[in-house]
Amino acid sequence: MNPWLALTPGDDPAERIRQIGRAHERFLAGDRQRGRMRAVVADSWARSAAFVRADSTAPIDLADDDLEAYRSAHPLARVMPILRDLLGGLAEDGEHILAVCDAHGRLLWVEGHPATLRGAASMNFVPGARWDEAHAGTNAPGTALAVDHALQIFATEHFSHPVQRWTCAAAPVHDPGTGRLLGAIDVTGGDHLANPHSLALVRATALAAEAYLRGSEPVRQQPRVAALGRDEAVLALGSRRIRVKRRHSELLVLLTVHPEGRTGDQLGIDLYGDDINPVTIRAELSRLRRILGAELLDSRPYRLRAGVETDFGAVTRLLEAGRTADALAAYPGPLLPASDAPGIVRLRRLLDDRLRAALLESGDRRLLRTWLNSSWGSDDLDLWEAYAALTPADPLAARRVAALTREYACNVRATWP
């Protein structure tokens, strides 16, 4: 028995539709017994029920220019000629639809006979719509992404009632270099798709797409952000070096330390504190997307799709490994020193405090002196005191400690009410 096939030999499709339909009704009434349900479908219903209702419709996530810019930059755009060549015949026969989605279930291309496309549009099976399980319930492309396996979803196995007149087969597509999930390809049509051939076809097409990407993909370097000791970050994308303006530098740094993503409100608080202007945030993020490219910056929540290496992250890892000297050597200065954004100020203080604590703990006068000789460490009284204790014969250290002590005492008296 192949658990990814909708029907087994000898099954009566009409009877299975009735059986599954009754199981669906019982499920919605609170009966979670699986009976003859396929495990992959029962598990998907359980996931779907946590997010959507059985009468829900997939939302439109991207449209118009935003959709066109996003999908033209997507890696699967390069394999669309192959997909059309292998599956286009089905899409043109008037009974099937070819659909391609990204790793978040966002439909990028939906192609087929106009009459069939009109039927699909009635349930928002259109480019730009979100068909992951969390937005559309159990369906072939969304569930294939959830379980990372090719499968069929047959008629009443769909969680949402408006979709239960359709049957579909889908297979995930991966980046051959990294294994990262890129999206899924799908064939949608009538109940006759519930056969082994449709599943084998979409799986073979997915493998052909991956093979093409493997042969055509250039060697890619991980994006890197340098933001230490500079007011504007520099983003390295392969051989390109992009100087990012100050506000976009702040956004970029904040997104790198929150790989799980941030909402617009969260980013607004990070940038402006309580004085949030949602319109300004959206505008800045829109400009940042144009700088980075639609393939790198995602939304809802806002996050970077690719892992990004950062110079401040490298310093943190060296400190965590106990390599204080290497961390100091890799530290050209504070994080975006001119920024007063609350989120950046917190990150800057956290990194500086960790590095200073490591220097104090090291008791290495050469490392302390390196810090004290820098423009950002020259007024660091705590480290001057530590250095003076290690070098009692050095009159310069004693004089510097005395001068800073007097200066800080004067500042305190001047600000005392």
Coordinates of C-alpha atoms in Angstrom, one line a residue:
M1 CA 0.0 0.0 0.0
N2 CA 1.4 3.4 -1.1
P3 CA 0.3 5.9 1.6
W4 CA 0.8 8.8 -0.8
L5 CA -1.8 7.5 -3.3
A6 CA -5.4 8.5 -2.8
L7 CA -7.0 5.3 -4.0
T8 CA -5.9 1.6 -3.7
P9 CA -6.7 -1.0 -6.4
G10 CA -10.3 -2.0 -6.3
D11 CA -11.6 1.2 -4.6
D12 CA -14.8 2.6 -5.9
P13 CA -14.1 6.4 -6.2
A14 CA -17.7 7.4 -5.6
E15 CA -17.9 5.3 -2.5
R16 CA -14.6 6.6 -1.2
I17 CA -15.8 10.2 -1.7
R18 CA -18.9 9.3 0.5
Q19 CA -16.8 7.5 3.1
I20 CA -14.3 10.4 3.4
G21 CA -17.0 13.0 3.3
R22 CA -18.7 11.3 6.3
A23 CA -15.4 11.1 8.1
H24 CA -14.9 14.8 7.4
E25 CA -18.3 15.6 9.0
R26 CA -17.4 13.5 12.0
F27 CA -14.1 15.2 12.3
L28 CA -15.6 18.7 12.3
A29 CA -18.1 17.5 14.9
G30 CA -15.2 16.5 17.2
D31 CA -14.7 12.8 16.4
R32 CA -11.0 12.3 15.7
Q33 CA -11.1 8.5 15.0
R34 CA -9.3 7.9 11.7
G35 CA -11.1 4.8 10.5
R36 CA -10.1 4.2 6.9
M37 CA -8.6 7.6 6.6
R38 CA -5.0 7.9 5.2
A39 CA -2.7 9.0 8.1
V40 CA -1.3 11.8 6.0
V41 CA -4.8 13.2 5.4
A42 CA -5.9 12.8 9.1
D43 CA -2.7 14.5 10.3
S44 CA -3.2 17.3 7.8
W45 CA -6.8 17.8 9.0
A46 CA -5.6 18.1 12.5
R47 CA -3.0 20.7 11.5
S48 CA -5.5 22.6 9.3
A49 CA -8.2 22.8 12.0
A50 CA -5.9 24.8 14.2
F51 CA -5.8 27.6 11.6
V52 CA -8.8 27.6 9.2
R53 CA -12.4 26.8 9.1
A54 CA -13.9 24.2 6.6
D55 CA -15.7 27.0 4.7
S56 CA -12.6 29.3 4.5
T57 CA -11.1 30.6 1.2
A58 CA -7.4 31.0 0.6
P59 CA -6.3 34.6 0.9
I60 CA -4.6 36.6 -1.8
D61 CA -1.1 37.5 -0.6
L62 CA 0.5 39.1 -3.6
A63 CA -0.9 40.8 -6.7
D64 CA 0.0 42.9 -9.7
D65 CA 3.6 44.4 -9.8
D66 CA 4.5 42.8 -6.4
L67 CA 3.6 39.4 -7.6
E68 CA 5.4 39.8 -11.0
A69 CA 8.6 41.1 -9.3
Y70 CA 8.5 38.3 -6.7
R71 CA 8.0 35.4 -9.1
S72 CA 10.4 36.7 -11.8
A73 CA 13.1 36.6 -9.1
H74 CA 12.1 33.2 -7.7
P75 CA 14.5 30.2 -8.5
L76 CA 11.5 28.2 -9.9
A77 CA 11.1 30.8 -12.7
R78 CA 14.1 29.2 -14.4
V79 CA 12.4 25.8 -14.6
M80 CA 9.0 27.0 -15.9
P81 CA 9.9 26.0 -19.5
I82 CA 10.6 22.5 -18.3
L83 CA 7.4 22.3 -16.3
R84 CA 5.3 23.6 -19.2
D85 CA 7.0 21.1 -21.5
L86 CA 6.4 18.1 -19.2
L87 CA 3.0 19.1 -17.8
G88 CA 1.7 21.7 -20.2
G89 CA -0.2 19.1 -22.3
L90 CA -2.3 18.3 -19.3
A91 CA -2.9 22.0 -18.6
E92 CA -4.1 22.6 -22.1
D93 CA -6.5 19.7 -22.4
G94 CA -9.3 21.6 -20.7
E95 CA -9.5 19.3 -17.7
H96 CA -6.4 20.0 -15.7
I97 CA -4.4 22.9 -14.2
L98 CA -0.7 23.3 -13.8
A99 CA 0.2 25.2 -10.6
V100 CA 3.6 26.2 -9.1
C101 CA 3.9 27.6 -5.6
D102 CA 6.8 28.8 -3.4
A103 CA 7.9 27.2 -0.1
H104 CA 5.3 29.2 1.8
G105 CA 2.4 27.8 -0.4
R106 CA 2.1 31.1 -2.3
L107 CA 0.9 30.3 -5.9
L108 CA 3.2 31.8 -8.4
W109 CA 1.9 30.3 -11.7
V110 CA -1.5 28.8 -12.4
E111 CA -2.0 27.8 -16.0
G112 CA -4.6 25.8 -18.0
H113 CA -7.7 26.0 -20.1
P114 CA -9.6 29.3 -19.6
A115 CA -12.8 27.5 -18.5
T116 CA -10.9 25.3 -16.0
L117 CA -9.1 28.4 -14.7
R118 CA -12.4 30.2 -14.1
G119 CA -13.6 27.3 -12.0
A120 CA -10.3 27.3 -10.0
A121 CA -10.6 31.1 -9.5
S122 CA -13.9 30.7 -7.8
M123 CA -12.0 29.2 -4.8
N124 CA -9.0 31.6 -5.1
F125 CA -6.7 29.1 -6.7
V126 CA -5.0 31.9 -8.5
P127 CA -1.5 33.4 -8.7
G128 CA -0.6 35.2 -5.5
A129 CA -2.9 33.2 -3.2
R130 CA -1.6 31.4 -0.1
W131 CA -2.3 27.6 -0.3
D132 CA -0.3 26.4 2.6
E133 CA -2.2 24.4 5.1
A134 CA -2.4 27.3 7.6
H135 CA -4.3 29.4 5.0
A136 CA -6.2 26.9 2.8
G137 CA -6.3 23.6 4.8
T138 CA -5.5 20.2 3.4
N139 CA -4.6 20.4 -0.3
A140 CA -1.9 18.7 -2.5
P141 CA 0.6 21.6 -2.9
G142 CA 0.2 22.8 0.7
T143 CA 0.3 19.3 2.3
A144 CA 3.2 18.3 0.0
L145 CA 5.2 21.2 1.5
A146 CA 4.1 20.4 5.0
V147 CA 5.3 16.7 4.8
D148 CA 8.0 17.4 2.1
H149 CA 6.8 14.5 0.0
A150 CA 4.9 14.0 -3.3
L151 CA 1.3 13.0 -2.7
Q152 CA -2.3 13.1 -4.0
I153 CA -5.3 14.7 -2.3
F154 CA -8.6 13.3 -3.4
A155 CA -11.9 15.1 -3.5
T156 CA -13.4 15.1 0.1
E157 CA -9.9 14.7 1.5
H158 CA -9.5 18.4 1.1
F159 CA -10.3 20.2 4.4
S160 CA -12.1 23.1 2.9
H161 CA -15.5 22.4 1.4
P162 CA -15.1 24.7 -1.6
V163 CA -12.1 22.6 -2.8
Q164 CA -13.7 19.2 -2.4
R165 CA -14.8 19.0 -6.0
W166 CA -11.2 18.8 -7.1
T167 CA -8.4 16.2 -7.0
C168 CA -4.8 17.1 -7.2
A169 CA -1.2 15.6 -7.2
A170 CA 1.8 17.6 -6.1
A171 CA 5.5 17.2 -5.5
P172 CA 8.0 19.4 -3.6
V173 CA 11.0 20.9 -5.4
H174 CA 14.3 21.5 -3.6
D175 CA 17.4 23.6 -4.2
P176 CA 19.9 20.9 -5.3
G177 CA 22.8 22.7 -3.7
T178 CA 21.4 23.3 -0.2
G179 CA 18.4 21.0 0.0
R180 CA 16.3 24.0 0.9
L181 CA 12.6 23.6 -0.1
L182 CA 11.9 26.0 -3.0
G183 CA 8.2 25.2 -3.5
A184 CA 6.0 22.6 -5.2
I185 CA 4.5 21.7 -8.5
D186 CA 0.9 20.6 -8.8
V187 CA -1.6 19.2 -11.2
T188 CA -5.3 19.8 -10.3
G189 CA -8.3 18.4 -12.0
G190 CA -11.1 15.9 -11.6
D191 CA -11.4 12.6 -9.7
H192 CA -9.7 10.7 -12.6
L193 CA -6.3 12.2 -11.4
A194 CA -6.4 9.8 -8.4
N195 CA -4.2 7.2 -10.1
P196 CA -0.6 6.2 -9.8
H197 CA 0.4 7.8 -13.1
S198 CA -0.4 11.4 -12.1
L199 CA 1.7 11.1 -8.9
A200 CA 4.6 9.5 -10.8
L201 CA 4.4 12.3 -13.4
V202 CA 4.6 15.2 -11.0
R203 CA 7.3 13.5 -9.0
A204 CA 9.4 12.9 -12.2
T205 CA 8.8 16.5 -13.2
A206 CA 10.0 17.7 -9.8
L207 CA 13.2 15.6 -10.2
A208 CA 13.7 17.0 -13.7
A209 CA 13.4 20.5 -12.4
E210 CA 16.0 19.8 -9.6
A211 CA 18.3 18.2 -12.1
Y212 CA 18.1 21.3 -14.3
L213 CA 18.8 23.6 -11.3
R214 CA 21.8 21.5 -10.3
G215 CA 23.3 21.9 -13.8
S216 CA 22.5 25.6 -14.2
E217 CA 22.9 27.0 -10.7
P218 CA 26.1 29.1 -10.3
V219 CA 28.1 28.7 -7.1
R220 CA 26.5 31.0 -4.6
Q221 CA 28.1 32.6 -1.7
Q222 CA 26.2 33.3 1.5
P223 CA 25.1 37.0 1.8
R224 CA 27.2 38.9 4.3
V225 CA 26.6 42.1 6.2
A226 CA 29.3 44.2 7.7
A227 CA 28.0 46.7 10.2
L228 CA 30.7 47.1 12.9
G229 CA 32.5 50.4 13.1
R230 CA 30.5 52.0 10.3
D231 CA 27.4 54.1 10.2
E232 CA 26.1 52.4 7.0
A233 CA 26.2 48.7 6.6
V234 CA 27.7 47.0 3.5
L235 CA 25.9 44.0 2.1
A236 CA 27.9 41.5 0.0
L237 CA 25.9 39.5 -2.5
G238 CA 28.4 37.3 -4.3
S239 CA 30.8 39.7 -6.1
R240 CA 28.4 42.7 -5.5
R241 CA 29.0 45.1 -2.6
I242 CA 26.1 47.3 -1.7
R243 CA 26.3 50.3 0.7
V244 CA 23.0 50.4 2.5
K245 CA 21.7 53.7 3.8
R246 CA 21.4 54.3 7.5
R247 CA 17.7 53.4 8.1
H248 CA 17.9 50.4 5.8
S249 CA 21.1 49.4 7.6
E250 CA 19.2 49.3 10.8
L251 CA 16.4 47.2 9.3
L252 CA 18.9 44.8 7.8
V253 CA 20.7 44.3 11.1
L254 CA 17.5 43.8 13.0
L255 CA 16.3 41.2 10.5
T256 CA 19.5 39.2 10.7
V257 CA 19.2 38.8 14.4
H258 CA 15.5 37.7 14.1
P259 CA 15.6 34.9 11.5
E260 CA 12.1 33.9 12.6
G261 CA 10.8 37.2 11.3
R262 CA 9.4 40.5 12.7
T263 CA 6.1 42.2 12.2
G264 CA 5.9 45.7 11.0
D265 CA 4.9 46.9 14.5
Q266 CA 7.9 45.1 16.1
L267 CA 10.3 46.6 13.6
G268 CA 8.7 50.0 14.3
I269 CA 9.3 49.7 18.0
D270 CA 12.9 48.6 17.3
L271 CA 13.4 51.6 15.1
Y272 CA 11.4 54.4 16.7
G273 CA 10.4 53.2 20.1
D274 CA 6.8 54.2 21.0
D275 CA 6.6 56.8 18.1
I276 CA 5.6 54.2 15.5
N277 CA 4.5 55.3 12.0
P278 CA 3.3 52.1 10.2
V279 CA 3.2 53.9 6.8
T280 CA 6.9 54.9 7.2
I281 CA 7.9 51.3 8.2
R282 CA 6.1 49.8 5.1
A283 CA 7.7 52.4 2.8
E284 CA 11.2 51.7 4.2
L285 CA 10.7 47.9 3.9
S286 CA 9.5 48.3 0.4
R287 CA 12.7 50.3 -0.5
L288 CA 14.8 47.7 1.3
R289 CA 13.2 44.9 -0.8
R290 CA 14.1 46.8 -4.0
I291 CA 17.7 46.9 -2.7
L292 CA 17.9 43.3 -1.6
G293 CA 15.8 41.8 -4.3
A294 CA 12.4 40.1 -3.8
E295 CA 14.1 36.7 -3.5
L296 CA 15.9 37.7 -0.3
L297 CA 13.3 39.6 1.8
D298 CA 10.0 37.9 2.7
S299 CA 6.9 39.5 4.4
R300 CA 4.2 38.5 6.8
P301 CA 6.3 38.4 8.9
Y302 CA 9.3 40.3 7.5
R303 CA 12.3 38.1 7.4
L304 CA 15.3 37.2 5.3
R305 CA 14.9 34.0 3.3
A306 CA 18.6 33.2 3.0
G307 CA 20.9 32.8 6.0
V308 CA 23.0 35.9 6.3
E309 CA 26.5 36.0 7.8
T310 CA 27.3 39.1 9.8
D311 CA 30.5 40.5 11.3
F312 CA 28.9 41.1 14.6
G313 CA 27.6 37.6 14.7
A314 CA 31.1 36.3 14.0
V315 CA 32.4 38.3 17.0
T316 CA 29.7 36.8 19.2
R317 CA 30.5 33.3 18.1
L318 CA 34.2 33.8 18.9
L319 CA 33.3 35.1 22.4
E320 CA 31.1 32.1 23.0
A321 CA 34.0 29.9 22.0
G322 CA 36.3 31.7 24.5
R323 CA 38.5 33.1 21.8
T324 CA 38.7 36.6 23.2
A325 CA 41.8 37.7 21.3
D326 CA 40.3 36.6 18.0
A327 CA 37.0 38.4 18.9
L328 CA 38.8 41.6 19.6
A329 CA 40.8 41.3 16.3
A330 CA 37.5 40.9 14.4
Y331 CA 35.9 43.9 16.1
P332 CA 36.5 47.1 14.1
G333 CA 34.2 49.2 16.2
P334 CA 30.7 49.5 17.7
L335 CA 27.6 48.3 15.8
L336 CA 26.3 51.2 13.6
P337 CA 27.7 53.7 16.1
A338 CA 25.6 56.7 14.8
S339 CA 22.3 54.8 15.2
D340 CA 19.9 55.8 18.0
A341 CA 17.3 53.2 17.1
P342 CA 16.3 51.4 20.3
G343 CA 16.8 48.0 18.8
I344 CA 20.2 48.8 17.5
V345 CA 21.3 50.5 20.7
R346 CA 20.4 47.3 22.7
L347 CA 22.3 45.1 20.3
R348 CA 25.3 47.5 20.3
R349 CA 25.4 47.6 24.1
L350 CA 25.0 43.8 24.4
L351 CA 27.9 43.1 22.1
D352 CA 30.2 45.7 23.7
D353 CA 29.4 44.5 27.2
R354 CA 30.1 40.9 26.3
L355 CA 33.4 41.9 24.7
R356 CA 34.4 44.1 27.6
A357 CA 33.5 41.4 30.1
A358 CA 35.7 38.9 28.2
L359 CA 38.6 41.4 28.2
L360 CA 38.3 42.0 31.9
E361 CA 38.1 38.2 32.6
S362 CA 41.2 37.5 30.3
G363 CA 43.5 39.6 32.5
D364 CA 45.6 40.1 29.4
R365 CA 47.2 43.6 29.5
R366 CA 47.9 43.5 25.8
L367 CA 44.3 42.9 24.9
L368 CA 43.2 45.6 27.4
R369 CA 45.7 48.0 25.9
T370 CA 44.4 47.3 22.4
W371 CA 40.9 48.2 23.5
L372 CA 42.0 51.3 25.4
N373 CA 44.0 52.6 22.4
S374 CA 40.9 52.6 20.3
S375 CA 38.6 55.6 19.8
W376 CA 35.7 53.8 21.4
G377 CA 37.6 52.4 24.4
S378 CA 39.8 55.3 25.3
D379 CA 37.4 56.6 28.0
D380 CA 36.5 53.2 29.4
L381 CA 37.3 53.7 33.1
D382 CA 36.6 50.1 34.2
L383 CA 39.1 48.8 31.7
W384 CA 41.7 51.5 32.5
E385 CA 41.4 50.5 36.2
A386 CA 41.9 46.9 35.3
Y387 CA 44.9 47.8 33.1
A388 CA 46.4 50.0 35.8
A389 CA 46.2 47.1 38.3
L390 CA 48.1 44.9 35.9
T391 CA 50.7 47.6 35.2
P392 CA 51.4 49.4 38.5
A393 CA 54.7 50.8 37.2
D394 CA 53.0 52.5 34.3
P395 CA 52.4 56.2 35.3
L396 CA 50.3 56.8 32.2
A397 CA 47.7 54.3 33.3
A398 CA 47.4 55.8 36.8
R399 CA 47.1 59.3 35.4
R400 CA 44.4 58.2 33.0
V401 CA 42.4 56.6 35.8
A402 CA 42.7 59.7 37.9
A403 CA 41.6 62.0 35.0
L404 CA 38.6 59.9 34.1
T405 CA 37.6 59.5 37.7
R406 CA 37.6 63.3 38.1
E407 CA 35.8 63.8 34.8
Y408 CA 33.0 61.4 35.6
A409 CA 32.6 62.8 39.1
C410 CA 32.2 66.3 37.6
N411 CA 29.6 65.0 35.1
V412 CA 27.7 63.4 37.9
R413 CA 27.7 66.7 40.0
A414 CA 26.7 68.7 36.9
T415 CA 23.6 66.6 36.3
W416 CA 22.6 66.2 39.9
P417 CA 19.3 68.0 40.6

